[in-house]
Short mmCIF file of C-alpha atoms in Angstrom, two decimals:
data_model
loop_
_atom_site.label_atom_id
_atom_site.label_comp_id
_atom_site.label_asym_id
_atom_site.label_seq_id
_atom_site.Cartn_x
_atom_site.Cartn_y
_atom_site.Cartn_z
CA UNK A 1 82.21 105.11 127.94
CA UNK A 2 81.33 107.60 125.30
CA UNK A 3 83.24 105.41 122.81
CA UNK A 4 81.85 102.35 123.89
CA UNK A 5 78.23 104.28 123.33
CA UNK A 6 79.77 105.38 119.99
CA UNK A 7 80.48 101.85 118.84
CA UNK A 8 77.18 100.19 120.33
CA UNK A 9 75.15 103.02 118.54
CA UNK A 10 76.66 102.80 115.38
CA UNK A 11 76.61 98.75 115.06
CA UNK A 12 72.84 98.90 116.26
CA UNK A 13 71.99 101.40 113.30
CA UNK A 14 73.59 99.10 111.11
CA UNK A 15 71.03 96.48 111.51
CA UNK A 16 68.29 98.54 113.56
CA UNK A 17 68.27 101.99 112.67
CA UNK A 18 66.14 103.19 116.11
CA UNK A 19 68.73 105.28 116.92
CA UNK A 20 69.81 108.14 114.74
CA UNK A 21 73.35 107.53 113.00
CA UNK A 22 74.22 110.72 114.00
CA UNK A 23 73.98 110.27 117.59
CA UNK A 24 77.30 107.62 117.31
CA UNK A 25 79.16 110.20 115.45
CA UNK A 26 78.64 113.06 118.15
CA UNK A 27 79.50 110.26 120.89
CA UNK A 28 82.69 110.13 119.38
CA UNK A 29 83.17 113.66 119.03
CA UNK A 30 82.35 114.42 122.41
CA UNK A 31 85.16 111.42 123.89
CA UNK A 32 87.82 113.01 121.05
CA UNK A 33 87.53 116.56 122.65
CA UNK A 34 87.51 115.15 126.11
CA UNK A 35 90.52 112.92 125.33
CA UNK A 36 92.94 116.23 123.23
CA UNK A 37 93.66 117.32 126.61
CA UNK A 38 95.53 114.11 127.39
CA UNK A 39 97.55 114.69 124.09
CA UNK A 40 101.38 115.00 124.15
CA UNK A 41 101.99 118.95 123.23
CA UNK A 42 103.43 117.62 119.99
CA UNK A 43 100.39 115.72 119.17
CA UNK A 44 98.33 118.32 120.14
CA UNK A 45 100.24 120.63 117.69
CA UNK A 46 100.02 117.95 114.89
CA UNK A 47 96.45 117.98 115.52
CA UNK A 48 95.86 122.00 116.03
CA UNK A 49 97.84 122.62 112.97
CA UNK A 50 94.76 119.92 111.05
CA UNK A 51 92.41 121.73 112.43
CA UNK A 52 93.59 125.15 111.11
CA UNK A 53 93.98 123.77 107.78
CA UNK A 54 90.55 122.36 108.13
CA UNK A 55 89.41 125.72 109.07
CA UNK A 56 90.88 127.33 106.00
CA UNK A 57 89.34 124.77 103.83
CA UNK A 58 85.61 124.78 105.00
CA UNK A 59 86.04 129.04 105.20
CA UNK A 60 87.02 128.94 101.63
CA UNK A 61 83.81 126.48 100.48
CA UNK A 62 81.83 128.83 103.04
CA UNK A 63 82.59 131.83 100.54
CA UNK A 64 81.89 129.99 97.41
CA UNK A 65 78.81 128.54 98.61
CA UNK A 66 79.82 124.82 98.62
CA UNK A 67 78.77 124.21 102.39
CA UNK A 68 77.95 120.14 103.12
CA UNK A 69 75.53 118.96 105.87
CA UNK A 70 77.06 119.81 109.52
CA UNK A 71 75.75 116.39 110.36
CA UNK A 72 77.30 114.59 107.60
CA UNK A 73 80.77 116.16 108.25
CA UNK A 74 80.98 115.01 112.05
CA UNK A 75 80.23 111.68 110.48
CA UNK A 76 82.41 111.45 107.96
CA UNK A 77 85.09 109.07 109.57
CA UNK A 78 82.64 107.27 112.06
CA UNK A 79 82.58 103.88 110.80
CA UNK A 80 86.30 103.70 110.79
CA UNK A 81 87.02 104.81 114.13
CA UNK A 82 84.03 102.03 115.14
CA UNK A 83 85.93 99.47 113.73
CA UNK A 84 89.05 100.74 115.28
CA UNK A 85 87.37 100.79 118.53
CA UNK A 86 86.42 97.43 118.09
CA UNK A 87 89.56 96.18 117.10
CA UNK A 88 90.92 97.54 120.40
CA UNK A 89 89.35 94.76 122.69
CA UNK A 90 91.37 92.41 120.84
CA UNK A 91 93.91 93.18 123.28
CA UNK A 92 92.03 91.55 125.90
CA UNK A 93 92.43 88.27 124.38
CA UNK A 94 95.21 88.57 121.81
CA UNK A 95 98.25 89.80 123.18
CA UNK A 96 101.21 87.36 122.35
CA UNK A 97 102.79 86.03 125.48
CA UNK A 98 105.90 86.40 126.88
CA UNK A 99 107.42 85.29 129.92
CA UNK A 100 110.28 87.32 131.05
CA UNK A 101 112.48 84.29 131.86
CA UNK A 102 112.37 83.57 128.30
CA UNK A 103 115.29 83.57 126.62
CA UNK A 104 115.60 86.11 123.39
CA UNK A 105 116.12 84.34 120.08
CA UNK A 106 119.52 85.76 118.99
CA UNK A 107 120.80 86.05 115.14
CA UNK A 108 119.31 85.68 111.76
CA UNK A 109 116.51 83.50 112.88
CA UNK A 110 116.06 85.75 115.71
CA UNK A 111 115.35 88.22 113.63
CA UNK A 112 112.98 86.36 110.81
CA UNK A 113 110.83 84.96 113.94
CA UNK A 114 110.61 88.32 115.77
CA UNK A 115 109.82 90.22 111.91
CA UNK A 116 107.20 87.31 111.44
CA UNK A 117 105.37 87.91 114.98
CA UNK A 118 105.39 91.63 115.11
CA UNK A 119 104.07 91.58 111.88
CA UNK A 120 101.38 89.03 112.43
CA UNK A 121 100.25 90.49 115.95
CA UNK A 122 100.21 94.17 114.36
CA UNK A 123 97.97 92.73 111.73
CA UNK A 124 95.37 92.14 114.22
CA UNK A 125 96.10 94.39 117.69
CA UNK A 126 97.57 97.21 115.73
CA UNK A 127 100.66 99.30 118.35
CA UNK A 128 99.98 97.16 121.11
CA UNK A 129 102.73 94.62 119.83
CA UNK A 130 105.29 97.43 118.56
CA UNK A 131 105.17 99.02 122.42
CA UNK A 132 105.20 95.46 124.18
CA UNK A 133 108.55 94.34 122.09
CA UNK A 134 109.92 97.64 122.23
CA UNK A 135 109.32 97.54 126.16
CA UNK A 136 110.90 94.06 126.52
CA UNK A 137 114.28 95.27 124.31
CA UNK A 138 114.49 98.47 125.78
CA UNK A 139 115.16 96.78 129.12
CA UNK A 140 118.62 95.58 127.80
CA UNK A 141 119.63 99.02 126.15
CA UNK A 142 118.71 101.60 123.15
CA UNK A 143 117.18 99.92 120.62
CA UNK A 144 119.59 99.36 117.77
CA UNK A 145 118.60 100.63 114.03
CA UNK A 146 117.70 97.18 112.95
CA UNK A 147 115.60 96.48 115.50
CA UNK A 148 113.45 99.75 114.92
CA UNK A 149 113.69 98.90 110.97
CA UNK A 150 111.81 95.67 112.20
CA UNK A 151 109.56 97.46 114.52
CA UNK A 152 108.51 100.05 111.48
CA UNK A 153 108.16 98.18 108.51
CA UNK A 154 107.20 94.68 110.79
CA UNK A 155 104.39 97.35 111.74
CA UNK A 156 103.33 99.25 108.83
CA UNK A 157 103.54 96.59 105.73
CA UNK A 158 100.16 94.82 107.62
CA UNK A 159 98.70 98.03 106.28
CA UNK A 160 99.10 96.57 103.04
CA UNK A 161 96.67 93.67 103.84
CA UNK A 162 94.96 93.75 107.42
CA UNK A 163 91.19 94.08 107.81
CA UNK A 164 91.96 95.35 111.06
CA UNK A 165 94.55 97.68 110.27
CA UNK A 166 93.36 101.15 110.44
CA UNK A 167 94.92 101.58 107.21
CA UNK A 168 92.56 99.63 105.67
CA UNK A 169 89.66 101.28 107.79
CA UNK A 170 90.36 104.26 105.66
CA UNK A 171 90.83 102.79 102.33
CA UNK A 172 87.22 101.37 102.91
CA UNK A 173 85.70 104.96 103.41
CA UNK A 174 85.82 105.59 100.04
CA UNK A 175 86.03 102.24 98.90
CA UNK A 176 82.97 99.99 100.22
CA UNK A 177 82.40 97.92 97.04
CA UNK A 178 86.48 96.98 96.51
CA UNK A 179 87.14 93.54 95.80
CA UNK A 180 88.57 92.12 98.83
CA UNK A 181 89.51 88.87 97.11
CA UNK A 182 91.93 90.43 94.74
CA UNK A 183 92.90 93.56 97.68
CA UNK A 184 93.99 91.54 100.84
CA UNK A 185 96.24 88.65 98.46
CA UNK A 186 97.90 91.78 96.26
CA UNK A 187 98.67 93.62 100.23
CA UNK A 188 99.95 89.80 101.21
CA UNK A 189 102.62 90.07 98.15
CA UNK A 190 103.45 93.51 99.06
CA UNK A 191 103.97 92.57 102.68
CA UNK A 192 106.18 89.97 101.78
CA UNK A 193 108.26 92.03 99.47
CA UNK A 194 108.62 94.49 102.61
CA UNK A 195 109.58 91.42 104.69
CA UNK A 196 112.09 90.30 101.53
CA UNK A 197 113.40 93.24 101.31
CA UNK A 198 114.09 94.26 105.29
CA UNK A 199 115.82 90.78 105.43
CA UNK A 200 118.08 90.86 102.66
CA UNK A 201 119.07 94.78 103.74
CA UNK A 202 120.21 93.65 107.42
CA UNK A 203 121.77 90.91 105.97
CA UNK A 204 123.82 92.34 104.03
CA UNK A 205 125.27 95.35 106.74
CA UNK A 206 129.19 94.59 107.10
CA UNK A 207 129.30 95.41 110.61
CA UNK A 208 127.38 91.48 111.83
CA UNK A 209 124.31 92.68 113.33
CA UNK A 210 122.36 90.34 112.58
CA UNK A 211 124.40 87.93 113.29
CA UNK A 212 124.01 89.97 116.91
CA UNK A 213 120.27 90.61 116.34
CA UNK A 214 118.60 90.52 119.38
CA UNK A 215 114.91 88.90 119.00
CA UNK A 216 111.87 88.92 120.66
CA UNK A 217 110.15 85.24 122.09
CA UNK A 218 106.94 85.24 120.22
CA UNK A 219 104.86 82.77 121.04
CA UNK A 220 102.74 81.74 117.13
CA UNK A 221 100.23 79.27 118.88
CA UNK A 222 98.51 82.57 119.78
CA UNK A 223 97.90 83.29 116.44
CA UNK A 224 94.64 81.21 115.98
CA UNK A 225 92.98 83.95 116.50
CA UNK A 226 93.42 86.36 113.51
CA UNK A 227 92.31 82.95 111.31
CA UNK A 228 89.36 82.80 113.28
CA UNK A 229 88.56 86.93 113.29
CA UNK A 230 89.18 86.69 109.33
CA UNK A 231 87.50 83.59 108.89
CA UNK A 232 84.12 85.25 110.95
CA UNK A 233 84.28 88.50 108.91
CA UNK A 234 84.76 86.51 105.15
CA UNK A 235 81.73 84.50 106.56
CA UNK A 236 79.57 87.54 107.54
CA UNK A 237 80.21 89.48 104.85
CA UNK A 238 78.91 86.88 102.54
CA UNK A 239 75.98 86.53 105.16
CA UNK A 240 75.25 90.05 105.17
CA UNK A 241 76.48 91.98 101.79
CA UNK A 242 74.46 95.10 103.10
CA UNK A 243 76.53 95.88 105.85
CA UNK A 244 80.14 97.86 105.84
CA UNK A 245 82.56 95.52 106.40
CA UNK A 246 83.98 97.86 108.53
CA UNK A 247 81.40 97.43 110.63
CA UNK A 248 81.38 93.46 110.82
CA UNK A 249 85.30 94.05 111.65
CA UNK A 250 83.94 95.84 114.74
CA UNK A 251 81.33 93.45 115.59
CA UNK A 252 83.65 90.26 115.14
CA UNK A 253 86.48 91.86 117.28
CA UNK A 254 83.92 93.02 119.89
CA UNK A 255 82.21 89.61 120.03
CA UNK A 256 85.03 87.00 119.51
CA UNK A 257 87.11 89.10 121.94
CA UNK A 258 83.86 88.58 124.92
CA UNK A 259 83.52 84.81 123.63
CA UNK A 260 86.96 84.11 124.68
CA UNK A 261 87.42 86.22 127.73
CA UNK A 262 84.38 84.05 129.03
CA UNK A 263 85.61 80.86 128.01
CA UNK A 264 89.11 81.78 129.74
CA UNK A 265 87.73 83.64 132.75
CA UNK A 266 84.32 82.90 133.56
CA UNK A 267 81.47 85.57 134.20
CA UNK A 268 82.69 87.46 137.01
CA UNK A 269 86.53 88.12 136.06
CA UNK A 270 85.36 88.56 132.80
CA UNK A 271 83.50 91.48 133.21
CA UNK A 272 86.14 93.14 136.05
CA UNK A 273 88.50 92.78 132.70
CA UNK A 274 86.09 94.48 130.36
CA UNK A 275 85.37 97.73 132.96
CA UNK A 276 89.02 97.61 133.39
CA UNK A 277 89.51 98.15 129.68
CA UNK A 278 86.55 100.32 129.29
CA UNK A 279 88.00 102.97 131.49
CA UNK A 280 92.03 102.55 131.03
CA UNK A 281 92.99 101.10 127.51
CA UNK A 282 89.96 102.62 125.35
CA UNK A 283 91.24 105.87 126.00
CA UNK A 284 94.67 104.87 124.91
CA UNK A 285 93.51 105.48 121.38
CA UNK A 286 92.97 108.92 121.65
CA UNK A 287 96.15 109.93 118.95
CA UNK A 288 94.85 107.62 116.38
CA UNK A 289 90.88 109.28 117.19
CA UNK A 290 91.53 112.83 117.22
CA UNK A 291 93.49 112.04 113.57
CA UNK A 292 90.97 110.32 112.14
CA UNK A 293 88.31 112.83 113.02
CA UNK A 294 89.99 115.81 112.21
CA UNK A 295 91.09 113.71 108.77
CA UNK A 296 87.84 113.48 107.77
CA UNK A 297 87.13 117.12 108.27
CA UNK A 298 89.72 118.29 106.40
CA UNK A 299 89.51 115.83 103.73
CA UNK A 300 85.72 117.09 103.49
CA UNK A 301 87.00 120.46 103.83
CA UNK A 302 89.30 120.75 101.02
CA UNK A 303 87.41 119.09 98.50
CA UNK A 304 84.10 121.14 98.77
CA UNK A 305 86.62 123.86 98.23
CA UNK A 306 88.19 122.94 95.45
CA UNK A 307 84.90 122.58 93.90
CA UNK A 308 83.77 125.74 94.97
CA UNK A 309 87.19 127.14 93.44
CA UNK A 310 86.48 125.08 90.07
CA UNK A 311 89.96 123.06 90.24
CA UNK A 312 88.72 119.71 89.14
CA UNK A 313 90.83 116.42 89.01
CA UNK A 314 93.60 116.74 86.47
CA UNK A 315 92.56 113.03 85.08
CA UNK A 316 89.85 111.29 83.40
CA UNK A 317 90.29 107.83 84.45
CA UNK A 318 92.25 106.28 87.25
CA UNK A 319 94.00 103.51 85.82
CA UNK A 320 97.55 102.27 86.51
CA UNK A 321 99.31 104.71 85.82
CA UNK A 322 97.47 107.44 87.51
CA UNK A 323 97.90 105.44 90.69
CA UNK A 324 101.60 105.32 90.56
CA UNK A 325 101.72 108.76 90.19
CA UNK A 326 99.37 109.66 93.32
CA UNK A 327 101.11 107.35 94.89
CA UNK A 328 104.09 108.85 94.65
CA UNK A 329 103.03 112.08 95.81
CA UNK A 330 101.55 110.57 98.77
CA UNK A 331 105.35 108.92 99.71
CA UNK A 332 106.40 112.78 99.07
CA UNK A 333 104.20 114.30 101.07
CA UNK A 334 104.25 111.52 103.98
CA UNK A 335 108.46 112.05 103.70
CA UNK A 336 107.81 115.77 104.79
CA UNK A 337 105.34 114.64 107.76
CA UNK A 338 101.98 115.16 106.42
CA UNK A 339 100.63 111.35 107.65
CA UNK A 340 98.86 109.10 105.14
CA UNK A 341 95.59 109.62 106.61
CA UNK A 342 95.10 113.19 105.06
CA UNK A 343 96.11 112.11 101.76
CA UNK A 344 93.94 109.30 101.67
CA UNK A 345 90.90 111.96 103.09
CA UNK A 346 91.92 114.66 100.26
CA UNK A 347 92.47 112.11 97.22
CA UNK A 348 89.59 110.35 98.25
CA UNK A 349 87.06 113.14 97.74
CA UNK A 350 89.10 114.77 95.36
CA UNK A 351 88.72 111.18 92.88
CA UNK A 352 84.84 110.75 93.64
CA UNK A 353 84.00 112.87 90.65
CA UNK A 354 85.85 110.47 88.09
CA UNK A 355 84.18 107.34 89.64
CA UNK A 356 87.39 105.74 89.81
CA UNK A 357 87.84 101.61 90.28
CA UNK A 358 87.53 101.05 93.78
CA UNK A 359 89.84 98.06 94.02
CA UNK A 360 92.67 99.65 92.34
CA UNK A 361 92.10 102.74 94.34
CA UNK A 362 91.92 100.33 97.68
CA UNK A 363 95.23 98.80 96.61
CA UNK A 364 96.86 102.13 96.04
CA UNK A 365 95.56 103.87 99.71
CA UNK A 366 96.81 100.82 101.52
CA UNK A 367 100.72 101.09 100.02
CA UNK A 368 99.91 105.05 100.43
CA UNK A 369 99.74 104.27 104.19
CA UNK A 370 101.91 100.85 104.36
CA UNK A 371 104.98 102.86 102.58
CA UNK A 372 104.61 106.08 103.37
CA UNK A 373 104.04 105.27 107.25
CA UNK A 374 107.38 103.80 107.09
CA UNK A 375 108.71 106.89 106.39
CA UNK A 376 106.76 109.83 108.04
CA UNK A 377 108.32 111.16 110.99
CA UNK A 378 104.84 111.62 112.05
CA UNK A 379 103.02 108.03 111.74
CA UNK A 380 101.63 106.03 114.43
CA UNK A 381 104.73 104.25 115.19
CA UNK A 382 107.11 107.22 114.84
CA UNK A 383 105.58 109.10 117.16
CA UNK A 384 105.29 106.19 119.83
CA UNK A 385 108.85 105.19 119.10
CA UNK A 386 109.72 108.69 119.70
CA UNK A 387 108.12 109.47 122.81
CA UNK A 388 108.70 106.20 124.66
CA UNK A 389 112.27 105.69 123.68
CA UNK A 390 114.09 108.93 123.14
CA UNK A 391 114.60 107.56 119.29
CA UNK A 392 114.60 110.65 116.82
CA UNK A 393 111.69 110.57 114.24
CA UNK A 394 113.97 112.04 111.24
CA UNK A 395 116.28 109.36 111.78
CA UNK A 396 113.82 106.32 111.69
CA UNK A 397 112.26 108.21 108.68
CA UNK A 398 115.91 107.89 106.82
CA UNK A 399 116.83 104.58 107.72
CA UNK A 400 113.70 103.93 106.11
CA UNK A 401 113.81 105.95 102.66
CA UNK A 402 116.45 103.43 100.87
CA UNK A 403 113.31 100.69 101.60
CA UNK A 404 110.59 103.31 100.30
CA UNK A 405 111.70 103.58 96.83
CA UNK A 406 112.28 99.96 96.70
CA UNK A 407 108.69 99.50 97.45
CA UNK A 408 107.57 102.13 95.63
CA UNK A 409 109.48 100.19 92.55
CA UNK A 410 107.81 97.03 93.38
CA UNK A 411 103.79 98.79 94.10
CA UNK A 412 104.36 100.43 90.50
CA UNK A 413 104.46 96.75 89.04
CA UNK A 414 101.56 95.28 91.22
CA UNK A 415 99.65 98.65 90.70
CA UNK A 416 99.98 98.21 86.87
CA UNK A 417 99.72 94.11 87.13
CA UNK A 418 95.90 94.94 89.11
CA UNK A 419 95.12 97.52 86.23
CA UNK A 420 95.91 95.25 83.24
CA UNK A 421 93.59 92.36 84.89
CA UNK A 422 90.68 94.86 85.94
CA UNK A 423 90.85 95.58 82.18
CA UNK A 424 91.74 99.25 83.41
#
């Protein structure tokens, strides 16, 4: 409930301010340190170990006088994890189908169609898909490799292009005024080089597995949906330029999601549904919330002390070429387990001193996250693949590296492509 009063609050100020902003942020807060003690203990480490860092951070800019507003700390990360709350009753509605008489799709086409729909489905209902597939394979026996190469990169590349990705949640912190026009067709390419270059990799193993592949039975008339979510937010954000668009992301999942689950259910059932989700699939998001909020601290955190330390940013203008080289710190640093979301928090405040082009620097978060996701032992997916099916995190993180400097080859060219045409 307190993230449901989170998400009403916030969405309300947006267009009403009566309540304070402030009051959606603690909300939040309060649910995320209700919702730690549910953690796994190596979640709860991940997280711990955040906050001590955080700690060090703010104790540092404490000393050298560089202290920011309490209130606008806790607040930092709020309209992401509203939109990401919103996105969540998508699953009410959006969930691909799938009888369990259905028979698997087996072999190369097996594979494209099950890449296709996990990667679709992701784009819109985030994990949900990954753990549903995963649930329906594991019932035959261990996943194979290929099948978790699908589930991780099918997964992670919608980062490059999803408004409903938390990836892209993120990016927009520090990125409001990015041109989604050029963004979200630059993340399709990139996803589609991910896709490319998956397929062509288990294609070419000697030892027939995908000739083997074992699919999943998506069912793509489902997928009217993320045209019409995508189609409402384009439309509202031209409607209403002075609201975050993370915020119409929230308020279009929220209210296309209740649309249809009264239109398929009627009043009543409806409603049962909603409760039902209020009180046992909300809280399922409590990994991705306690991240995102102790991100944003941190993030906050270390920047306010670098300034207090005078360490300013070792560039005077983001262009191209600065990008590939963040970006390629961000793949190291997500290779050794620190997850995307920090380094998008740190280089985010760290950059808002050179003013730097917010499309480019939209573009370069999302492959931060798409890529380097892929690869961290400690992402999202890793850490559900991990704990649901006994499937070690180092070893999806090196079936994926061969893929990560691929796409790190091909972001270089888009990243300087987008630079040359924004006249960078």
């Amino acid at each position: 409930m307190l993230l449901f009063v989170g998400l009403v609050v916030t969405l309300a100020n947006a267009f009403i301010p009566f309540f304070p902003y402030w009051l959606g942020g603690a909300s939040v807060w309060l649910a995320g340190l209700i919702l730690f003690f549910d953690l796994a203990i190596n979640q709860k480490k991940i997280i711990l170990t955040i906050a001590s860092l955080a700690s060090i951070s703010w104790f540092i800019a404490w000393q050298t006088d560089r202290l920011s507003n309490f209130i606008e700390v806790i607040s930092i990360n709020q309209t992401m994890i509203v939109m990401l709350i919103g996105v969540q009753f998508l699953q009410l509605v959006a969930l691909p189908d799938s009888d369990e008489k259905d028979i698997l799709p087996v072999g190369e086409r097996g594979f494209i169609k099950s890449y296709l729909g996990v990667h679709l489905f992701c784009s819109v209902i985030n994990l949900s898909v990954v753990l549903l597939v995963a649930d329906r394979w594991a019932k035959k026996g261990k996943l194979s490799r290929n099948q978790l190469k699908l589930l991780t990169r099918g997964f992670c590349s919608a980062a490059h292009w999803s408004p409903f990705f938390a990836a892209f949640a993120a990016a927009m912190v520090f990125t409001p005024n990015a041109t989604l026009s050029l963004v979200i067709p630059l993340g399709l390419v990139m996803a589609f080089a991910a896709f490319l270059l998956t397929w062509i990799e288990v294609k070419r193993d000697d030892d027939g597995s995908l000739e083997n592949f074992v699919g999943y039975p998506m069912h793509f008339e489902a997928l009217w949906l993320i045209v019409v979510l995508v189609s409402v937010v384009f439309v509202l954000h031209l409607m209403l330029p002075s609201i975050k668009v993370l915020l119409l992301i929230a308020l279009s999942a929220l209210s296309v999601s209740l649309l249809v689950l009264l239109a398929r259910k009627g009043a009543v059932a409806a409603a049962l549904d909603f409760e039902q989700h209020l009180r046992t699939k909300l809280p399922n998001m409590k990994s991705e919330l306690l991240l995102f909020l102790i991100a944003g601290v941190l993030g906050a955190g270390v920047a306010s002390a670098l300034d207090g330390l005078s360490i300013a940013v070792p560039i005077t203008q983001f262009d191209g070429v600065a990008a590939l080289i963040i970006l390629f710190f961000t793949l190291i640093l997500a290779l050794v387990g620190v997850h995307p979301v920090i380094s998008i928090a740190v280089i985010g405040h760290w950059l808002a001193d050179i003013q730097p082009n917010q499309t480019l620097l939209a573009i370069m978060f999302l492959m931060s996250w798409a890529i380097g996701a892929s690869a961290s032992p400690v992402s999202g997916v890793s850490l559900a693949l991990q704990g649901r099916y006994d499937v070690s995190g180092w070893s999806i993180s090196s079936w994926n590296l061969g893929y990560t400097i691929k796409m790190y080859g091909v972001a270089c060219v888009v990243l300087l492509f987008t630079s040359y045409i924004l006249g960078l």
